[in-house]
JSON list of C-alpha atoms in Angstrom, two decimals:
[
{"chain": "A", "resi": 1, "resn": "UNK", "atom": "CA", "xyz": [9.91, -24.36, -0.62]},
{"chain": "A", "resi": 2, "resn": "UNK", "atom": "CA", "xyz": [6.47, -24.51, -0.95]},
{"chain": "A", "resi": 3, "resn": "UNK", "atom": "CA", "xyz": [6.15, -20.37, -0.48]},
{"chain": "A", "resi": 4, "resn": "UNK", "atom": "CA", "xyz": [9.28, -20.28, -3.16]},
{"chain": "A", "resi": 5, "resn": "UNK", "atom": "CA", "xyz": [7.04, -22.28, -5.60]},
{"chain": "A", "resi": 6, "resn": "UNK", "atom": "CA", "xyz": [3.77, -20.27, -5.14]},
{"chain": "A", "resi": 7, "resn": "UNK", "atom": "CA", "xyz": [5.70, -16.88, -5.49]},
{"chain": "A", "resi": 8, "resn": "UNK", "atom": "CA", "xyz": [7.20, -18.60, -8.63]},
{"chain": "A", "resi": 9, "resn": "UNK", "atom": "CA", "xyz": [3.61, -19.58, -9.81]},
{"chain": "A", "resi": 10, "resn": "UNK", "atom": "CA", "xyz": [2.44, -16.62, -9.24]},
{"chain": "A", "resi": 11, "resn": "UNK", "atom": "CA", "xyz": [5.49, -14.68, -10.93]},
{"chain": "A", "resi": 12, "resn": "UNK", "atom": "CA", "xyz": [4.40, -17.09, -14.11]},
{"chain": "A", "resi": 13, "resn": "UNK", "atom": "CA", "xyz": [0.75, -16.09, -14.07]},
{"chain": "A", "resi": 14, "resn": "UNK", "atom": "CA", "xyz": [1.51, -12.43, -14.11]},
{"chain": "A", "resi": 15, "resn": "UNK", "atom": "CA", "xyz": [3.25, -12.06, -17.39]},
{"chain": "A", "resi": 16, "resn": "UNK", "atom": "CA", "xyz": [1.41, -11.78, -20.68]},
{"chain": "A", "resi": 17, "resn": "UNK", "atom": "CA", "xyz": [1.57, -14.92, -23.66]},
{"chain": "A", "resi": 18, "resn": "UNK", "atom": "CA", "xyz": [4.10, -12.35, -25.48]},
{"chain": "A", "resi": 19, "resn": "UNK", "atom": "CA", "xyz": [5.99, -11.68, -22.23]},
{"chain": "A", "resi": 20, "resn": "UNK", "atom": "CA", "xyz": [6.08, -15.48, -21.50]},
{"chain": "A", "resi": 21, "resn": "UNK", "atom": "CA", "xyz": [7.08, -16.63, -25.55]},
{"chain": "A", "resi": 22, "resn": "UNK", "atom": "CA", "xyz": [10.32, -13.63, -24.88]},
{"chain": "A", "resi": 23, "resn": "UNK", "atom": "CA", "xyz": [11.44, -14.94, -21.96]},
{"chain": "A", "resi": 24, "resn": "UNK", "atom": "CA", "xyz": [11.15, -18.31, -23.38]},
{"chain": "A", "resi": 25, "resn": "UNK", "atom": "CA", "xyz": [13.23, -17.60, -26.60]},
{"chain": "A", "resi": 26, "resn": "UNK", "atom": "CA", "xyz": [15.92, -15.63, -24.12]},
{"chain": "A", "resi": 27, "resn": "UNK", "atom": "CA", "xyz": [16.32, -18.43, -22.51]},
{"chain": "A", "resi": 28, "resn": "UNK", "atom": "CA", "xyz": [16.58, -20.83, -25.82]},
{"chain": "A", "resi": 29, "resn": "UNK", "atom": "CA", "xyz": [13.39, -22.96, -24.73]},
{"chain": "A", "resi": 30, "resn": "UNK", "atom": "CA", "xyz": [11.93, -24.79, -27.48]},
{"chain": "A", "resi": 31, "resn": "UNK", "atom": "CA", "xyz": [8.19, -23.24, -27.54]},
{"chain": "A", "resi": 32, "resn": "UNK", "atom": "CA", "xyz": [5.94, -25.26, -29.69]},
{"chain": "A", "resi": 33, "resn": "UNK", "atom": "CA", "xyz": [4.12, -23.74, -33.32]},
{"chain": "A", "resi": 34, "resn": "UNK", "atom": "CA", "xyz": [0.75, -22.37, -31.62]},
{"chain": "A", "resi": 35, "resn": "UNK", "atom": "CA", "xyz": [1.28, -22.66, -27.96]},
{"chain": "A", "resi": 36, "resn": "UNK", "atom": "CA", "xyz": [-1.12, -21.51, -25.74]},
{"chain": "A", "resi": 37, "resn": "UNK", "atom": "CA", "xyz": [-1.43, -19.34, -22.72]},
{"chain": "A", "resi": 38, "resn": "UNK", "atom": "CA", "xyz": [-1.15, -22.62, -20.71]},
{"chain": "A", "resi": 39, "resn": "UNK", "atom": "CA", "xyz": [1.41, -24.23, -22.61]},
{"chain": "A", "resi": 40, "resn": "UNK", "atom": "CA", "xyz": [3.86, -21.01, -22.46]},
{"chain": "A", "resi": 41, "resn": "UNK", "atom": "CA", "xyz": [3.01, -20.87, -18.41]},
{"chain": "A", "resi": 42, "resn": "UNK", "atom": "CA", "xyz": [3.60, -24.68, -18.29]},
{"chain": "A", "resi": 43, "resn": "UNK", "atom": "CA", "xyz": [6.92, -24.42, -20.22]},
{"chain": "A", "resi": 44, "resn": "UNK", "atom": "CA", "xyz": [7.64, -21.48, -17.98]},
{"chain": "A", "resi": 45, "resn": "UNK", "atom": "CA", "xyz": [7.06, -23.35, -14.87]},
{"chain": "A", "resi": 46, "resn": "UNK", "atom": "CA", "xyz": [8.73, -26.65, -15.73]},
{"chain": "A", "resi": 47, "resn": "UNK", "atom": "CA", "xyz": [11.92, -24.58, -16.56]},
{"chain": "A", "resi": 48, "resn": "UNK", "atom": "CA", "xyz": [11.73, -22.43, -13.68]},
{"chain": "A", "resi": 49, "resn": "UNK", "atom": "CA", "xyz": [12.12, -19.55, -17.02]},
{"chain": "A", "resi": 50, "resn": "UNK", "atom": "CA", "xyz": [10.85, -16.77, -14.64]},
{"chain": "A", "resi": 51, "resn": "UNK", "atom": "CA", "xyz": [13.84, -17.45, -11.86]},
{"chain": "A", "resi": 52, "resn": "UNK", "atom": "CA", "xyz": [16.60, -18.14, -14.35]},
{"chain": "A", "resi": 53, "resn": "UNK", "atom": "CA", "xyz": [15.31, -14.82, -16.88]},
{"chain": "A", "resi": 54, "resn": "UNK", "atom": "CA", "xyz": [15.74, -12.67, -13.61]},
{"chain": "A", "resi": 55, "resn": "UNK", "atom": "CA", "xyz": [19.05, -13.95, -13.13]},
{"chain": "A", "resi": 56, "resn": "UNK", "atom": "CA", "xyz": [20.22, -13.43, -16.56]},
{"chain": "A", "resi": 57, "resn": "UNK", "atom": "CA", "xyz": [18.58, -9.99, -16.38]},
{"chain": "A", "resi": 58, "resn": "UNK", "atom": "CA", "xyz": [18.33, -8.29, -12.73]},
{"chain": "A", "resi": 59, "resn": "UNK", "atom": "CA", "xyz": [17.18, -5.08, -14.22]},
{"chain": "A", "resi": 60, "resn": "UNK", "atom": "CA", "xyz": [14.09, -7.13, -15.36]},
{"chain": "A", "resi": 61, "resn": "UNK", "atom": "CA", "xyz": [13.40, -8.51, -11.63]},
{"chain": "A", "resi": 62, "resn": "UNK", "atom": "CA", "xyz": [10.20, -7.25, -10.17]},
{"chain": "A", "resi": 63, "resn": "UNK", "atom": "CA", "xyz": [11.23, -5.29, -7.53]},
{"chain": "A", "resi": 64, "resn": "UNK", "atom": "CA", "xyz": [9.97, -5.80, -4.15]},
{"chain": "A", "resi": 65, "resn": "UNK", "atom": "CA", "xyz": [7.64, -2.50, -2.50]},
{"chain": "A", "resi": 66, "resn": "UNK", "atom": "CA", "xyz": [9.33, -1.01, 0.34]},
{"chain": "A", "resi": 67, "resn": "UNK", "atom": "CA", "xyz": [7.95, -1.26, 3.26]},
{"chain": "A", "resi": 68, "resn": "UNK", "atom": "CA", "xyz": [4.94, 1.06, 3.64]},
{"chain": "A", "resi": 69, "resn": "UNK", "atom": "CA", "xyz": [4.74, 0.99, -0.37]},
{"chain": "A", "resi": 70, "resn": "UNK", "atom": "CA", "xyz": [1.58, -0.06, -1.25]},
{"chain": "A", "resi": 71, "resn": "UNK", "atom": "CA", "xyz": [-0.15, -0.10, 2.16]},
{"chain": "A", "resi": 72, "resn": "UNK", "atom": "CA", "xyz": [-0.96, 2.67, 4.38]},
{"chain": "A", "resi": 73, "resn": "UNK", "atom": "CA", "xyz": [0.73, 5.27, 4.43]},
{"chain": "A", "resi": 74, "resn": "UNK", "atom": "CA", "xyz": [3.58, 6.97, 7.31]},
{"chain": "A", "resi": 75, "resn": "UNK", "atom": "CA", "xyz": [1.78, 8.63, 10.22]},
{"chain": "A", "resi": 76, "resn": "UNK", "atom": "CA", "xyz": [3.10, 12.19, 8.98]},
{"chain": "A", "resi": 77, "resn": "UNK", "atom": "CA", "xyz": [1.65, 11.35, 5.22]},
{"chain": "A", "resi": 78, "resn": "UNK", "atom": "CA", "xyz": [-1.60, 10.09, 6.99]},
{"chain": "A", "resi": 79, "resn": "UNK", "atom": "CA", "xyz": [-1.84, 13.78, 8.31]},
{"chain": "A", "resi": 80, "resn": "UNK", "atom": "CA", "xyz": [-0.51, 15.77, 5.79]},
{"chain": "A", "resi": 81, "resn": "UNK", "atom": "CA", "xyz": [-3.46, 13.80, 3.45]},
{"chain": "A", "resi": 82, "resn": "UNK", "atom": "CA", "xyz": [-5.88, 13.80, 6.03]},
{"chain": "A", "resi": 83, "resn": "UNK", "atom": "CA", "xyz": [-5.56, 16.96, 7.77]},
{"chain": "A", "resi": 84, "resn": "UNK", "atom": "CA", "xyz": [-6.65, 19.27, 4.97]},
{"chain": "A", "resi": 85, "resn": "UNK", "atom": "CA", "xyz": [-9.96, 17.32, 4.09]},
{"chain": "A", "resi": 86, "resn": "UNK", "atom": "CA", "xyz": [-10.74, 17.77, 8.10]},
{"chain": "A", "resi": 87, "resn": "UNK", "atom": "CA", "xyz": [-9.87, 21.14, 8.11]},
{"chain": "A", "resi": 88, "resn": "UNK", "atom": "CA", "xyz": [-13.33, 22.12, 6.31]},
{"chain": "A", "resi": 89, "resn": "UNK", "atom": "CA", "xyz": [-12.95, 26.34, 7.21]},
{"chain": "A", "resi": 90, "resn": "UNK", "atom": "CA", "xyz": [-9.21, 25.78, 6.43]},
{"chain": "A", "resi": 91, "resn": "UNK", "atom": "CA", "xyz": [-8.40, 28.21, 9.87]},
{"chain": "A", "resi": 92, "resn": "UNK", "atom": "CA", "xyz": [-5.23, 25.55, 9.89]},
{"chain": "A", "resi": 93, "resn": "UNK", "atom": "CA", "xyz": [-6.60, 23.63, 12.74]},
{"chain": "A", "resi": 94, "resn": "UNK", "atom": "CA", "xyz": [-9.27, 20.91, 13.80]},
{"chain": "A", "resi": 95, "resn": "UNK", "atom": "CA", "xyz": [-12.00, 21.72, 16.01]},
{"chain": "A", "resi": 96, "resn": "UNK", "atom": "CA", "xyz": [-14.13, 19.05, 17.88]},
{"chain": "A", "resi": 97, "resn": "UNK", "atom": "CA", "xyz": [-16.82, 19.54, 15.55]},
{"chain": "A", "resi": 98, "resn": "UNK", "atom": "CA", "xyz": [-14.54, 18.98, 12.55]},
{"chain": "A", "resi": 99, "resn": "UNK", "atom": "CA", "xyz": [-13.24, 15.60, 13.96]},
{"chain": "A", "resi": 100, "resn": "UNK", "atom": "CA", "xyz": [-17.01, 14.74, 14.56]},
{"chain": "A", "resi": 101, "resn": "UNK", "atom": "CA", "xyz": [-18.27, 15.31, 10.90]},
{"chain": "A", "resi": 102, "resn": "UNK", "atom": "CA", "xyz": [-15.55, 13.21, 9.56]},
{"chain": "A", "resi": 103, "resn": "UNK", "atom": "CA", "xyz": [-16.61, 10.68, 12.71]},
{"chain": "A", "resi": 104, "resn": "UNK", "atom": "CA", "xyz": [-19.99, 10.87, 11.03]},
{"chain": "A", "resi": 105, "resn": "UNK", "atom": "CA", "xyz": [-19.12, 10.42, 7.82]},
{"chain": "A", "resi": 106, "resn": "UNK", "atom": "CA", "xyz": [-16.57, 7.21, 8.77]},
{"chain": "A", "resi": 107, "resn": "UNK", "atom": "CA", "xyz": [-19.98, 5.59, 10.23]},
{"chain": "A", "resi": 108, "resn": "UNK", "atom": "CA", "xyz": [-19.43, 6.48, 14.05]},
{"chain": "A", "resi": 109, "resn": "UNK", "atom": "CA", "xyz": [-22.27, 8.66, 14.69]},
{"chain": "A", "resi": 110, "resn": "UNK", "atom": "CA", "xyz": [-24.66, 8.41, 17.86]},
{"chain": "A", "resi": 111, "resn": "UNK", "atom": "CA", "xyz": [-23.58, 8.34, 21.82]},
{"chain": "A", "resi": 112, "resn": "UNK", "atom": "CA", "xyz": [-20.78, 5.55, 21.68]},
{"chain": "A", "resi": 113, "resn": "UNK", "atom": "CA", "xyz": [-19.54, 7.64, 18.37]},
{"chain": "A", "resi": 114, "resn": "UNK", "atom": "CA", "xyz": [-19.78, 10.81, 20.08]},
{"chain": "A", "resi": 115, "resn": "UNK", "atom": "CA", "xyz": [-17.61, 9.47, 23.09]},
{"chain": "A", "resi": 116, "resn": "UNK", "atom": "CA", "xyz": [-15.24, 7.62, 21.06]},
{"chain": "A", "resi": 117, "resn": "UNK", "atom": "CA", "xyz": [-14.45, 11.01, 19.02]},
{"chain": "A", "resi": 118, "resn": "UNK", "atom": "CA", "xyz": [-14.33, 13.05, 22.10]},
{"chain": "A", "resi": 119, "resn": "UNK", "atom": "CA", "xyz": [-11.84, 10.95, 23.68]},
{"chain": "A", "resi": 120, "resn": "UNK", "atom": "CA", "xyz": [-9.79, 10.86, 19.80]},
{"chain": "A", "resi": 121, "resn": "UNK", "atom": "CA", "xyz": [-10.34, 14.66, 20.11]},
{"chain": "A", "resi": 122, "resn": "UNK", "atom": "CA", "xyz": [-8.65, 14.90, 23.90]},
{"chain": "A", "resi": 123, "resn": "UNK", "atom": "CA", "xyz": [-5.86, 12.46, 23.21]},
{"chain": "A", "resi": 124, "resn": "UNK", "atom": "CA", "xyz": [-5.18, 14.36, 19.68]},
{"chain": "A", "resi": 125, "resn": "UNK", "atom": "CA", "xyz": [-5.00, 17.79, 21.33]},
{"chain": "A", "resi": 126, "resn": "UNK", "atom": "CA", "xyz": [-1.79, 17.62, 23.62]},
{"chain": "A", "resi": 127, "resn": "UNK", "atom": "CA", "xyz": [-1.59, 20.93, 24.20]},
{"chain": "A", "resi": 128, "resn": "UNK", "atom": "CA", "xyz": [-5.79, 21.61, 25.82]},
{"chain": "A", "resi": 129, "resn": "UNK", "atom": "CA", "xyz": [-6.47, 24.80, 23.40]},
{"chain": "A", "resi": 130, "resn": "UNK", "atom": "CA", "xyz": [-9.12, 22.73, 22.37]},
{"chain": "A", "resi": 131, "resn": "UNK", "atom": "CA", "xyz": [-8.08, 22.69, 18.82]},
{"chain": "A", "resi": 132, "resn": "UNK", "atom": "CA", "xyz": [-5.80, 20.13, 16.74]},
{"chain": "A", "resi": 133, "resn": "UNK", "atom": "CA", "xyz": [-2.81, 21.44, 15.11]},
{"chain": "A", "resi": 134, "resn": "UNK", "atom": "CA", "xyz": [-1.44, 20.11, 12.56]},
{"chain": "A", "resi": 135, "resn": "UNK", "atom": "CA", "xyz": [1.95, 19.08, 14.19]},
{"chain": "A", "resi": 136, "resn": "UNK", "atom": "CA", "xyz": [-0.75, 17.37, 17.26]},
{"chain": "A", "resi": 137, "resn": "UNK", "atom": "CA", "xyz": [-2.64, 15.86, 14.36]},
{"chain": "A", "resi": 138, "resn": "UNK", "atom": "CA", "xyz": [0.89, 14.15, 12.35]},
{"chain": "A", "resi": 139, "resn": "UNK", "atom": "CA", "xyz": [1.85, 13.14, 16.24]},
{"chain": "A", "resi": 140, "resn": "UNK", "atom": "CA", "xyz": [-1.01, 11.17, 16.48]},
{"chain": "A", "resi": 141, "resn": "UNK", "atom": "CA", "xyz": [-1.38, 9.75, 13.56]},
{"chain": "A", "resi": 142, "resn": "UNK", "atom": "CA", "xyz": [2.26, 8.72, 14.25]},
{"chain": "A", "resi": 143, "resn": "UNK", "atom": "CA", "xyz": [1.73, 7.25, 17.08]},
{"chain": "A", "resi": 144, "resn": "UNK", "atom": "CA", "xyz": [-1.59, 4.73, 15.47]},
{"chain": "A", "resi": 145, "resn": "UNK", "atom": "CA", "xyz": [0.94, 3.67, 12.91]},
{"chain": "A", "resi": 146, "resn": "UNK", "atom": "CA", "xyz": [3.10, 2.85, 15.49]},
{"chain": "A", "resi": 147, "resn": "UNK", "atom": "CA", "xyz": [1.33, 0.84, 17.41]},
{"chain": "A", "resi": 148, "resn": "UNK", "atom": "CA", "xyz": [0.05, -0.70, 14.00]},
{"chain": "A", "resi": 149, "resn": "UNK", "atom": "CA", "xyz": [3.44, -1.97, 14.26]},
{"chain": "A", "resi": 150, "resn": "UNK", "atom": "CA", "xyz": [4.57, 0.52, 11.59]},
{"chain": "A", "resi": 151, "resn": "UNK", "atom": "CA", "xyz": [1.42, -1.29, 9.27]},
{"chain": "A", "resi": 152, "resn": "UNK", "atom": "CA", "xyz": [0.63, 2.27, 8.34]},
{"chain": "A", "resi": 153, "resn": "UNK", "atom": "CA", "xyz": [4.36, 2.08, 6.52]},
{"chain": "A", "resi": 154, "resn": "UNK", "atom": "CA", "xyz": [7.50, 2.93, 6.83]},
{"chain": "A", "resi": 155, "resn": "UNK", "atom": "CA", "xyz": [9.01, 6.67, 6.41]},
{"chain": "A", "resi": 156, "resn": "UNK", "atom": "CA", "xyz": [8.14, 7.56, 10.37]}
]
């Protein structure tokens, strides 16, 4: 109850004075001559006005993000994003020194940054032409959101 009531606090603190002093009048709630902010959010509160407006109106209901929605993105829209910022002489492919400038750039520069991209680069480039393809590149970015648990979203 106590995640129901914090979710319904916070649903209060979101909407606007006007928003509040509508949903207040829908709901034929007495709102006093001059009410503040913290009067309308009290009111709101003590009637549970935010649960019982969405009720009344479902078309009004925040609706919840889908999973993914919000967060990170898929694996395949991590690569289709990603991909063409790597690809800096746009040849439609990543070479080692393209995955190592963006290394760079992400703060993992130096031996242990050198080693960690080379080993990125080998895992990333299933097929040994010493290259990353596109499809390679979405396949591995697939495969981080997976083990993210799908945290990189949903979509896969």
């Amino acid at each position: 109850a106590a995640a129901a009531s914090a979710a319904d606090a916070k649903a209060v603190r979101m909407k606007t004075a006007r928003q509040l002093k509508e949903i207040l009048a829908d709901l034929d709630i007495d709102v006093p001559a001059g009410a503040d902010k913290e009067a309308l959010r009290a009111l709101a509160t003590e009637h549970d006005a935010i649960t019982k407006y969405e009720a009344k109106h479902p078309e009004k209901k925040k609706k919840k993000p889908a999973p993914g929605a919000g967060g990170m993105p898929s694996g395949d829209a991590m690569g289709e994003m990603l991909f063409p910022m790597l690809d800096k002489d746009k040849d439609g492919k990543l070479s080692k020194e393209e995955l190592m400038a963006m290394a760079q750039q992400a703060g993992g520069g130096g031996a242990k940054g050198k080693e960690e991209t080379d080993n990125a680069f080998a895992s990333m480039d299933v097929d040994g032409d010493g290259f990353v393809s596109k499809t390679e590149a979405n396949a591995f970015f697939r495969s981080i959101a997976g083990m993210m648990g799908g945290g990189m979203g949903g979509g896969m």
